PDB file of C-alpha atoms and ligand atoms in Angstrom:
ATOM      1  CA  MET A   1      -5.424 -38.111 -36.122  1.00 80.00           C
ATOM      2  CA  ARG A   2      -8.214 -40.563 -36.782  1.00 89.00           C
ATOM      3  CA  ILE A   3     -11.196 -40.382 -34.465  1.00 94.00           C
ATOM      4  CA  LEU A   4     -14.249 -42.604 -34.151  1.00 97.00           C
ATOM      5  CA  LEU A   5     -17.314 -40.689 -33.050  1.00 98.00           C
ATOM      6  CA  ALA A   6     -20.241 -42.703 -31.654  1.00 98.00           C
ATOM      7  CA  GLU A   7     -23.336 -40.619 -30.922  1.00 98.00           C
ATOM      8  CA  ASP A   8     -26.966 -41.471 -31.654  1.00 97.00           C
ATOM      9  CA  ASP A   9     -28.325 -37.906 -31.550  1.00 97.00           C
ATOM     10  CA  GLY A  10     -28.104 -36.834 -35.186  1.00 97.00           C
ATOM     11  CA  THR A  11     -27.792 -33.105 -34.543  1.00 97.00           C
ATOM     12  CA  LEU A  12     -25.121 -33.498 -31.899  1.00 96.00           C
ATOM     13  CA  ARG A  13     -23.282 -36.053 -34.022  1.00 97.00           C
ATOM     14  CA  GLU A  14     -23.157 -33.635 -36.957  1.00 97.00           C
ATOM     15  CA  THR A  15     -21.963 -30.775 -34.720  1.00 97.00           C
ATOM     16  CA  LEU A  16     -19.229 -32.875 -33.131  1.00 97.00           C
ATOM     17  CA  TRP A  17     -18.209 -34.307 -36.482  1.00 95.00           C
ATOM     18  CA  GLN A  18     -17.752 -30.799 -37.874  1.00 95.00           C
ATOM     19  CA  ALA A  19     -15.888 -29.566 -34.810  1.00 94.00           C
ATOM     20  CA  LEU A  20     -13.447 -32.492 -34.893  1.00 94.00           C
ATOM     21  CA  ARG A  21     -12.950 -32.111 -38.641  1.00 91.00           C
ATOM     22  CA  GLN A  22     -12.252 -28.422 -38.187  1.00 89.00           C
ATOM     23  CA  ALA A  23      -9.638 -29.311 -35.604  1.00 86.00           C
ATOM     24  CA  GLY A  24      -7.915 -31.258 -38.368  1.00 84.00           C
ATOM     25  CA  HIS A  25      -8.903 -34.828 -37.495  1.00 87.00           C
ATOM     26  CA  GLY A  26     -10.203 -37.551 -39.749  1.00 87.00           C
ATOM     27  CA  VAL A  27     -13.538 -38.602 -38.319  1.00 93.00           C
ATOM     28  CA  ASP A  28     -15.701 -41.691 -38.818  1.00 94.00           C
ATOM     29  CA  SER A  29     -19.089 -41.361 -37.201  1.00 96.00           C
ATOM     30  CA  VAL A  30     -21.551 -44.050 -36.172  1.00 97.00           C
ATOM     31  CA  ALA A  31     -25.015 -43.801 -34.629  1.00 98.00           C
ATOM     32  CA  ASP A  32     -25.255 -46.972 -32.541  1.00 97.00           C
ATOM     33  CA  GLY A  33     -23.195 -49.209 -30.302  1.00 98.00           C
ATOM     34  CA  ARG A  34     -23.064 -52.180 -32.611  1.00 97.00           C
ATOM     35  CA  ALA A  35     -21.654 -50.057 -35.444  1.00 97.00           C
ATOM     36  CA  ALA A  36     -19.115 -48.568 -33.000  1.00 98.00           C
ATOM     37  CA  ASP A  37     -18.045 -52.030 -31.865  1.00 97.00           C
ATOM     38  CA  SER A  38     -17.509 -53.298 -35.399  1.00 96.00           C
ATOM     39  CA  ALA A  39     -15.732 -50.096 -36.499  1.00 95.00           C
ATOM     40  CA  LEU A  40     -13.325 -50.541 -33.570  1.00 96.00           C
ATOM     41  CA  MET A  41     -12.717 -54.166 -34.467  1.00 93.00           C
ATOM     42  CA  THR A  42     -11.921 -53.473 -38.104  1.00 90.00           C
ATOM     43  CA  GLY A  43     -10.481 -49.962 -38.130  1.00 86.00           C
ATOM     44  CA  THR A  44      -7.685 -48.302 -36.252  1.00 86.00           C
ATOM     45  CA  TYR A  45      -8.277 -45.059 -34.424  1.00 91.00           C
ATOM     46  CA  ASP A  46      -6.207 -42.696 -32.327  1.00 90.00           C
ATOM     47  CA  LEU A  47      -9.178 -41.778 -30.164  1.00 95.00           C
ATOM     48  CA  VAL A  48     -12.838 -42.650 -29.594  1.00 98.00           C
ATOM     49  CA  VAL A  49     -15.497 -40.127 -28.611  1.00 98.00           C
ATOM     50  CA  LEU A  50     -18.159 -42.372 -27.152  1.00 97.00           C
ATOM     51  CA  ASP A  51     -21.664 -41.493 -26.050  1.00 96.00           C
ATOM     52  CA  LEU A  52     -22.741 -43.866 -23.285  1.00 93.00           C
ATOM     53  CA  GLY A  53     -26.456 -43.949 -24.110  1.00 92.00           C
ATOM     54  CA  LEU A  54     -26.384 -45.707 -27.471  1.00 95.00           C
ATOM     55  CA  PRO A  55     -28.972 -48.015 -29.051  1.00 96.00           C
ATOM     56  CA  HIS A  56     -28.305 -51.714 -29.759  1.00 96.00           C
ATOM     57  CA  LEU A  57     -25.194 -51.883 -27.589  1.00 96.00           C
ATOM     58  CA  ASP A  58     -24.599 -49.274 -24.902  1.00 94.00           C
ATOM     59  CA  GLY A  59     -21.384 -47.285 -24.701  1.00 95.00           C
ATOM     60  CA  ILE A  60     -20.174 -49.076 -21.566  1.00 94.00           C
ATOM     61  CA  GLU A  61     -20.380 -52.417 -23.365  1.00 96.00           C
ATOM     62  CA  VAL A  62     -18.564 -51.016 -26.427  1.00 97.00           C
ATOM     63  CA  LEU A  63     -15.833 -49.774 -24.097  1.00 96.00           C
ATOM     64  CA  ARG A  64     -15.675 -53.013 -22.122  1.00 96.00           C
ATOM     65  CA  ARG A  65     -15.265 -55.045 -25.327  1.00 96.00           C
ATOM     66  CA  LEU A  66     -12.539 -52.688 -26.551  1.00 96.00           C
ATOM     67  CA  ARG A  67     -10.519 -53.156 -23.357  1.00 93.00           C
ATOM     68  CA  VAL A  68     -11.093 -56.936 -23.339  1.00 93.00           C
ATOM     69  CA  ARG A  69      -9.380 -56.935 -26.738  1.00 90.00           C
ATOM     70  CA  GLN A  70      -6.413 -55.258 -24.998  1.00 87.00           C
ATOM     71  CA  ASP A  71      -7.018 -52.210 -27.159  1.00 89.00           C
ATOM     72  CA  ARG A  72      -5.767 -49.132 -25.328  1.00 88.00           C
ATOM     73  CA  THR A  73      -7.119 -46.545 -27.751  1.00 93.00           C
ATOM     74  CA  PRO A  74      -8.005 -43.485 -25.627  1.00 94.00           C
ATOM     75  CA  VAL A  75     -11.723 -43.125 -25.023  1.00 96.00           C
ATOM     76  CA  LEU A  76     -13.493 -39.875 -24.193  1.00 96.00           C
ATOM     77  CA  VAL A  77     -16.936 -40.646 -22.843  1.00 95.00           C
ATOM     78  CA  LEU A  78     -19.949 -38.362 -23.304  1.00 95.00           C
ATOM     79  CA  SER A  79     -22.598 -38.643 -20.642  1.00 89.00           C
ATOM     80  CA  ALA A  80     -25.774 -37.010 -19.438  1.00 83.00           C
ATOM     81  CA  ARG A  81     -25.669 -34.393 -16.690  1.00 71.00           C
ATOM     82  CA  ASP A  82     -27.307 -36.672 -14.130  1.00 75.00           C
ATOM     83  CA  GLY A  83     -25.326 -39.727 -15.153  1.00 76.00           C
ATOM     84  CA  VAL A  84     -22.906 -39.900 -12.221  1.00 81.00           C
ATOM     85  CA  ASP A  85     -23.231 -43.683 -11.869  1.00 86.00           C
ATOM     86  CA  GLU A  86     -22.845 -44.021 -15.596  1.00 84.00           C
ATOM     87  CA  ARG A  87     -19.638 -41.964 -15.587  1.00 83.00           C
ATOM     88  CA  VAL A  88     -18.161 -43.961 -12.722  1.00 86.00           C
ATOM     89  CA  LEU A  89     -19.034 -47.138 -14.595  1.00 87.00           C
ATOM     90  CA  GLY A  90     -17.400 -45.668 -17.708  1.00 88.00           C
ATOM     91  CA  LEU A  91     -14.186 -44.808 -15.922  1.00 87.00           C
ATOM     92  CA  ARG A  92     -14.090 -48.254 -14.299  1.00 88.00           C
ATOM     93  CA  ALA A  93     -14.638 -49.874 -17.710  1.00 90.00           C
ATOM     94  CA  GLY A  94     -11.536 -48.082 -18.992  1.00 91.00           C
ATOM     95  CA  ALA A  95     -12.582 -44.628 -20.193  1.00 93.00           C
ATOM     96  CA  ASP A  96      -9.763 -42.091 -20.095  1.00 91.00           C
ATOM     97  CA  ASP A  97     -11.850 -38.995 -19.598  1.00 91.00           C
ATOM     98  CA  TYR A  98     -15.438 -37.789 -19.804  1.00 91.00           C
ATOM     99  CA  LEU A  99     -17.482 -34.782 -20.794  1.00 92.00           C
ATOM    100  CA  VAL A 100     -20.882 -33.990 -19.343  1.00 91.00           C
ATOM    101  CA  LYS A 101     -23.546 -32.850 -21.824  1.00 92.00           C
ATOM    102  CA  PRO A 102     -24.023 -30.099 -22.713  1.00 91.00           C
ATOM    103  CA  PHE A 103     -20.413 -29.042 -23.173  1.00 93.00           C
ATOM    104  CA  ALA A 104     -18.654 -26.304 -25.099  1.00 92.00           C
ATOM    105  CA  LEU A 105     -16.907 -27.377 -28.281  1.00 93.00           C
ATOM    106  CA  ARG A 106     -13.773 -25.662 -26.986  1.00 90.00           C
ATOM    107  CA  GLU A 107     -13.794 -28.065 -24.085  1.00 92.00           C
ATOM    108  CA  LEU A 108     -14.159 -31.046 -26.409  1.00 94.00           C
ATOM    109  CA  ASP A 109     -11.169 -29.754 -28.390  1.00 90.00           C
ATOM    110  CA  ALA A 110      -9.060 -29.348 -25.258  1.00 89.00           C
ATOM    111  CA  ARG A 111      -9.916 -32.813 -23.878  1.00 92.00           C
ATOM    112  CA  VAL A 112      -9.264 -34.489 -27.228  1.00 93.00           C
ATOM    113  CA  ASP A 113      -5.878 -32.795 -27.548  1.00 87.00           C
ATOM    114  CA  ALA A 114      -4.927 -33.687 -23.979  1.00 85.00           C
ATOM    115  CA  LEU A 115      -5.831 -37.353 -24.500  1.00 90.00           C
ATOM    116  CA  LEU A 116      -3.933 -37.560 -27.777  1.00 86.00           C
ATOM    117  CA  ARG A 117      -0.870 -35.985 -26.153  1.00 79.00           C
ATOM    118  CA  ARG A 118      -1.083 -38.326 -23.189  1.00 80.00           C
ATOM    119  CA  ALA A 119      -1.434 -41.341 -25.500  1.00 80.00           C
ATOM    120  CA  ALA A 120       1.610 -40.290 -27.506  1.00 74.00           C
ATOM    121  CA  GLY A 121       3.641 -40.066 -24.305  1.00 68.00           C
ATOM    122  CA  GLY A 122       2.269 -43.309 -22.948  1.00 59.00           C
ATOM    123  CA  LEU A 123       3.471 -45.148 -25.994  1.00 58.00           C
ATOM    124  CA  ALA A 124       7.120 -44.335 -25.318  1.00 69.00           C
ATOM    125  CA  ARG A 125       7.624 -47.934 -24.167  1.00 79.00           C
ATOM    126  CA  LEU A 126       5.803 -50.699 -25.965  1.00 84.00           C
ATOM    127  CA  THR A 127       5.941 -54.346 -24.989  1.00 87.00           C
ATOM    128  CA  HIS A 128       4.769 -57.513 -26.681  1.00 89.00           C
ATOM    129  CA  GLY A 129       5.767 -60.942 -25.391  1.00 89.00           C
ATOM    130  CA  PRO A 130       9.550 -60.883 -25.017  1.00 92.00           C
ATOM    131  CA  LEU A 131       9.814 -57.661 -27.027  1.00 93.00           C
ATOM    132  CA  GLU A 132      10.272 -54.195 -25.631  1.00 91.00           C
ATOM    133  CA  LEU A 133      10.451 -51.144 -27.839  1.00 89.00           C
ATOM    134  CA  ASP A 134      11.573 -47.758 -26.595  1.00 83.00           C
ATOM    135  CA  SER A 135       9.945 -45.277 -28.964  1.00 72.00           C
ATOM    136  CA  THR A 136      12.097 -42.418 -27.779  1.00 66.00           C
ATOM    137  CA  GLY A 137      15.467 -44.100 -27.958  1.00 68.00           C
ATOM    138  CA  ARG A 138      14.383 -46.238 -30.942  1.00 77.00           C
ATOM    139  CA  THR A 139      15.806 -49.402 -29.410  1.00 86.00           C
ATOM    140  CA  VAL A 140      14.280 -52.861 -29.327  1.00 93.00           C
ATOM    141  CA  THR A 141      15.145 -55.670 -26.944  1.00 93.00           C
ATOM    142  CA  ALA A 142      13.986 -59.283 -26.782  1.00 93.00           C
ATOM    143  CA  ASN A 143      14.159 -60.829 -23.310  1.00 90.00           C
ATOM    144  CA  GLY A 144      16.291 -57.846 -22.332  1.00 89.00           C
ATOM    145  CA  LYS A 145      18.874 -58.403 -25.065  1.00 91.00           C
ATOM    146  CA  PRO A 146      19.203 -55.779 -27.803  1.00 92.00           C
ATOM    147  CA  LEU A 147      17.779 -56.719 -31.198  1.00 92.00           C
ATOM    148  CA  ASN A 148      19.709 -55.318 -34.069  1.00 90.00           C
ATOM    149  CA  LEU A 149      16.998 -53.646 -36.142  1.00 91.00           C
ATOM    150  CA  THR A 150      17.387 -50.914 -38.716  1.00 87.00           C
ATOM    151  CA  VAL A 151      15.489 -47.643 -38.317  1.00 80.00           C
ATOM    152  CA  ARG A 152      12.883 -48.749 -40.833  1.00 82.00           C
ATOM    153  CA  GLU A 153      12.438 -52.185 -39.362  1.00 89.00           C
ATOM    154  CA  THR A 154      11.908 -50.475 -36.005  1.00 88.00           C
ATOM    155  CA  ASP A 155       9.257 -48.185 -37.546  1.00 83.00           C
ATOM    156  CA  ILE A 156       7.327 -51.149 -38.899  1.00 89.00           C
ATOM    157  CA  LEU A 157       7.654 -53.152 -35.708  1.00 92.00           C
ATOM    158  CA  GLU A 158       6.445 -50.147 -33.735  1.00 87.00           C
ATOM    159  CA  ALA A 159       3.321 -49.891 -35.894  1.00 87.00           C
ATOM    160  CA  LEU A 160       2.657 -53.610 -35.353  1.00 91.00           C
ATOM    161  CA  MET A 161       3.313 -53.437 -31.610  1.00 89.00           C
ATOM    162  CA  LYS A 162       0.967 -50.488 -31.164  1.00 83.00           C
ATOM    163  CA  ARG A 163      -1.769 -52.758 -32.507  1.00 81.00           C
ATOM    164  CA  ALA A 164      -0.524 -56.101 -31.209  1.00 79.00           C
ATOM    165  CA  GLY A 165      -3.172 -58.817 -31.455  1.00 79.00           C
ATOM    166  CA  GLN A 166      -4.975 -56.978 -34.232  1.00 83.00           C
ATOM    167  CA  VAL A 167      -4.534 -57.041 -37.959  1.00 88.00           C
ATOM    168  CA  VAL A 168      -2.625 -53.971 -39.099  1.00 89.00           C
ATOM    169  CA  VAL A 169      -3.697 -53.121 -42.616  1.00 85.00           C
ATOM    170  CA  LYS A 170      -0.916 -52.664 -45.111  1.00 82.00           C
ATOM    171  CA  ALA A 171      -2.086 -49.155 -45.974  1.00 77.00           C
ATOM    172  CA  ARG A 172      -1.637 -48.206 -42.327  1.00 77.00           C
ATOM    173  CA  LEU A 173       1.930 -49.483 -42.313  1.00 80.00           C
ATOM    174  CA  THR A 174       2.647 -47.506 -45.451  1.00 75.00           C
ATOM    175  CA  GLN A 175       1.104 -44.465 -43.805  1.00 66.00           C
ATOM    176  CA  GLN A 176       3.020 -45.026 -40.551  1.00 62.00           C
ATOM    177  CA  ILE A 177       6.299 -44.967 -42.373  1.00 63.00           C
ATOM    178  CA  GLY A 178       5.162 -42.206 -44.685  1.00 56.00           C
ATOM    179  CA  ASP A 179       8.240 -40.162 -43.824  1.00 46.00           C
ATOM    180  CA  TRP A 180      10.306 -42.292 -46.135  1.00 48.00           C
ATOM    181  CA  ALA A 181       9.208 -39.996 -48.891  1.00 45.00           C
ATOM    182  CA  GLY A 182       8.855 -41.663 -52.256  1.00 55.00           C
ATOM    183  CA  GLU A 183      10.482 -44.861 -51.105  1.00 57.00           C
ATOM    184  CA  VAL A 184       7.440 -46.870 -50.207  1.00 57.00           C
ATOM    185  CA  GLY A 185       6.605 -48.973 -53.254  1.00 64.00           C
ATOM    186  CA  ALA A 186       4.103 -51.814 -53.394  1.00 62.00           C
ATOM    187  CA  ASN A 187       6.695 -54.360 -52.323  1.00 75.00           C
ATOM    188  CA  THR A 188       8.682 -52.276 -49.857  1.00 80.00           C
ATOM    189  CA  ILE A 189       6.569 -53.334 -46.891  1.00 84.00           C
ATOM    190  CA  GLU A 190       6.902 -57.027 -47.850  1.00 87.00           C
ATOM    191  CA  VAL A 191      10.680 -56.695 -47.994  1.00 88.00           C
ATOM    192  CA  TYR A 192      10.871 -55.186 -44.506  1.00 89.00           C
ATOM    193  CA  ILE A 193       8.361 -57.656 -43.087  1.00 93.00           C
ATOM    194  CA  HIS A 194      10.496 -60.492 -44.492  1.00 94.00           C
ATOM    195  CA  ARG A 195      13.628 -59.135 -42.795  1.00 94.00           C
ATOM    196  CA  LEU A 196      11.793 -58.504 -39.540  1.00 95.00           C
ATOM    197  CA  ARG A 197      10.453 -62.053 -39.503  1.00 96.00           C
ATOM    198  CA  LYS A 198      13.968 -63.461 -39.714  1.00 96.00           C
ATOM    199  CA  LYS A 199      15.153 -61.295 -36.853  1.00 95.00           C
ATOM    200  CA  LEU A 200      12.118 -61.968 -34.657  1.00 95.00           C
ATOM    201  CA  LYS A 201      11.959 -65.727 -35.214  1.00 93.00           C
ATOM    202  CA  PRO A 202      14.631 -66.672 -32.613  1.00 92.00           C
ATOM    203  CA  CYS A 203      12.648 -64.954 -29.843  1.00 90.00           C
ATOM    204  CA  GLY A 204       9.373 -66.685 -30.726  1.00 92.00           C
ATOM    205  CA  VAL A 205       7.618 -63.678 -32.254  1.00 94.00           C
ATOM    206  CA  SER A 206       6.084 -63.973 -35.683  1.00 93.00           C
ATOM    207  CA  ILE A 207       4.297 -61.735 -38.145  1.00 95.00           C
ATOM    208  CA  ARG A 208       1.387 -63.489 -39.771  1.00 93.00           C
ATOM    209  CA  THR A 209       0.169 -62.363 -43.179  1.00 93.00           C
ATOM    210  CA  ILE A 210      -3.595 -62.072 -43.366  1.00 90.00           C
ATOM    211  CA  HIS A 211      -4.124 -62.185 -47.111  1.00 88.00           C
ATOM    212  CA  GLY A 212      -5.927 -59.224 -48.559  1.00 85.00           C
ATOM    213  CA  LEU A 213      -5.856 -57.460 -45.180  1.00 86.00           C
ATOM    214  CA  GLY A 214      -2.479 -56.958 -43.603  1.00 90.00           C
ATOM    215  CA  TYR A 215      -0.262 -58.279 -40.861  1.00 93.00           C
ATOM    216  CA  LEU A 216      -0.667 -59.601 -37.352  1.00 92.00           C
ATOM    217  CA  LEU A 217       2.038 -59.703 -34.688  1.00 93.00           C
ATOM    218  CA  GLU A 218       1.977 -62.932 -32.686  1.00 90.00           C
ATOM    219  CA  THR A 219       4.044 -64.602 -30.007  1.00 86.00           C
ATOM    220  CA  ALA A 220       4.571 -68.351 -29.819  1.00 75.00           C
ATOM    221  CA  GLY A 221       1.757 -70.080 -27.961  1.00 61.00           C
ATOM    222  CA  GLU A 222      -0.907 -67.667 -29.153  1.00 55.00           C
ATOM    223  CA  VAL A 223      -3.714 -69.150 -31.208  1.00 44.00           C
TER     224      VAL A 223
HETATM  225 CA1   CA B 301     -27.314 -40.970 -26.558  1.00 62.10          CA
END
C-alpha cells in the first residue's frame, strides 16, 4: 500500500517512515503542509498519516482541502497529548482515526492496518454519476440498468471510479490491473479505454485523456 506521511519533526518522521516501510508499505514523506497538499493533489495514496501541527499549511487545512476534492483517502491524524480541540476539529474535518503522541509503533501499525481494511470494505460499492459498481459482484449498472462490461473493462473502470474527478496516471492503471500477467503492453490500456468510452457514452460518462498524464472520469455537465 502507498502511504503519504506528513510530519515536520525530522526524527519522528524518520522513525515512522522506517516503521511503515518495515510493515511493507511504500512511503512518501513530506515535512510541511504545503508539500502534503500538493503530494495529495498529484499522487494517489491508500492512506495518509497526517501530523496536525505542520508549518506553512496546518494538518486540518490539508485534510479539509482533501475532503473538498471529494477524496476519501483514509487519514490517520497525529496530534499532541493536550490537543483535544485539535483532534475534534480533525475528526470533524474528515479524519478517520487519530493517534496521540507519543504512541507505540505497534499501535501505529494496528491503526494503519485497520484503516486500510476498512477502506477496502468501504469500496465494495462505488458510484459516479449514473454509474454504480459493485466491487464484490463485479457488476456495473448505469441508471440502474446493467452495463455489459468485460472483467478487464470493469477493472479499469473501477480504478477510475476510485479516483473519480482526479487524473489517474496510466502507470497506476497498469499497476491496478497487474494481475493480467504479461498481457499489459504499452497500448493495452488505450484499447480498453477506447472500448469503455463506447460503452459509457450513452449514459453521459466520458473518459478524458490528459496527455502525458493519464485519464480522468467525467460525467456530462462537469467542467
Ligand atoms: Ca508537528
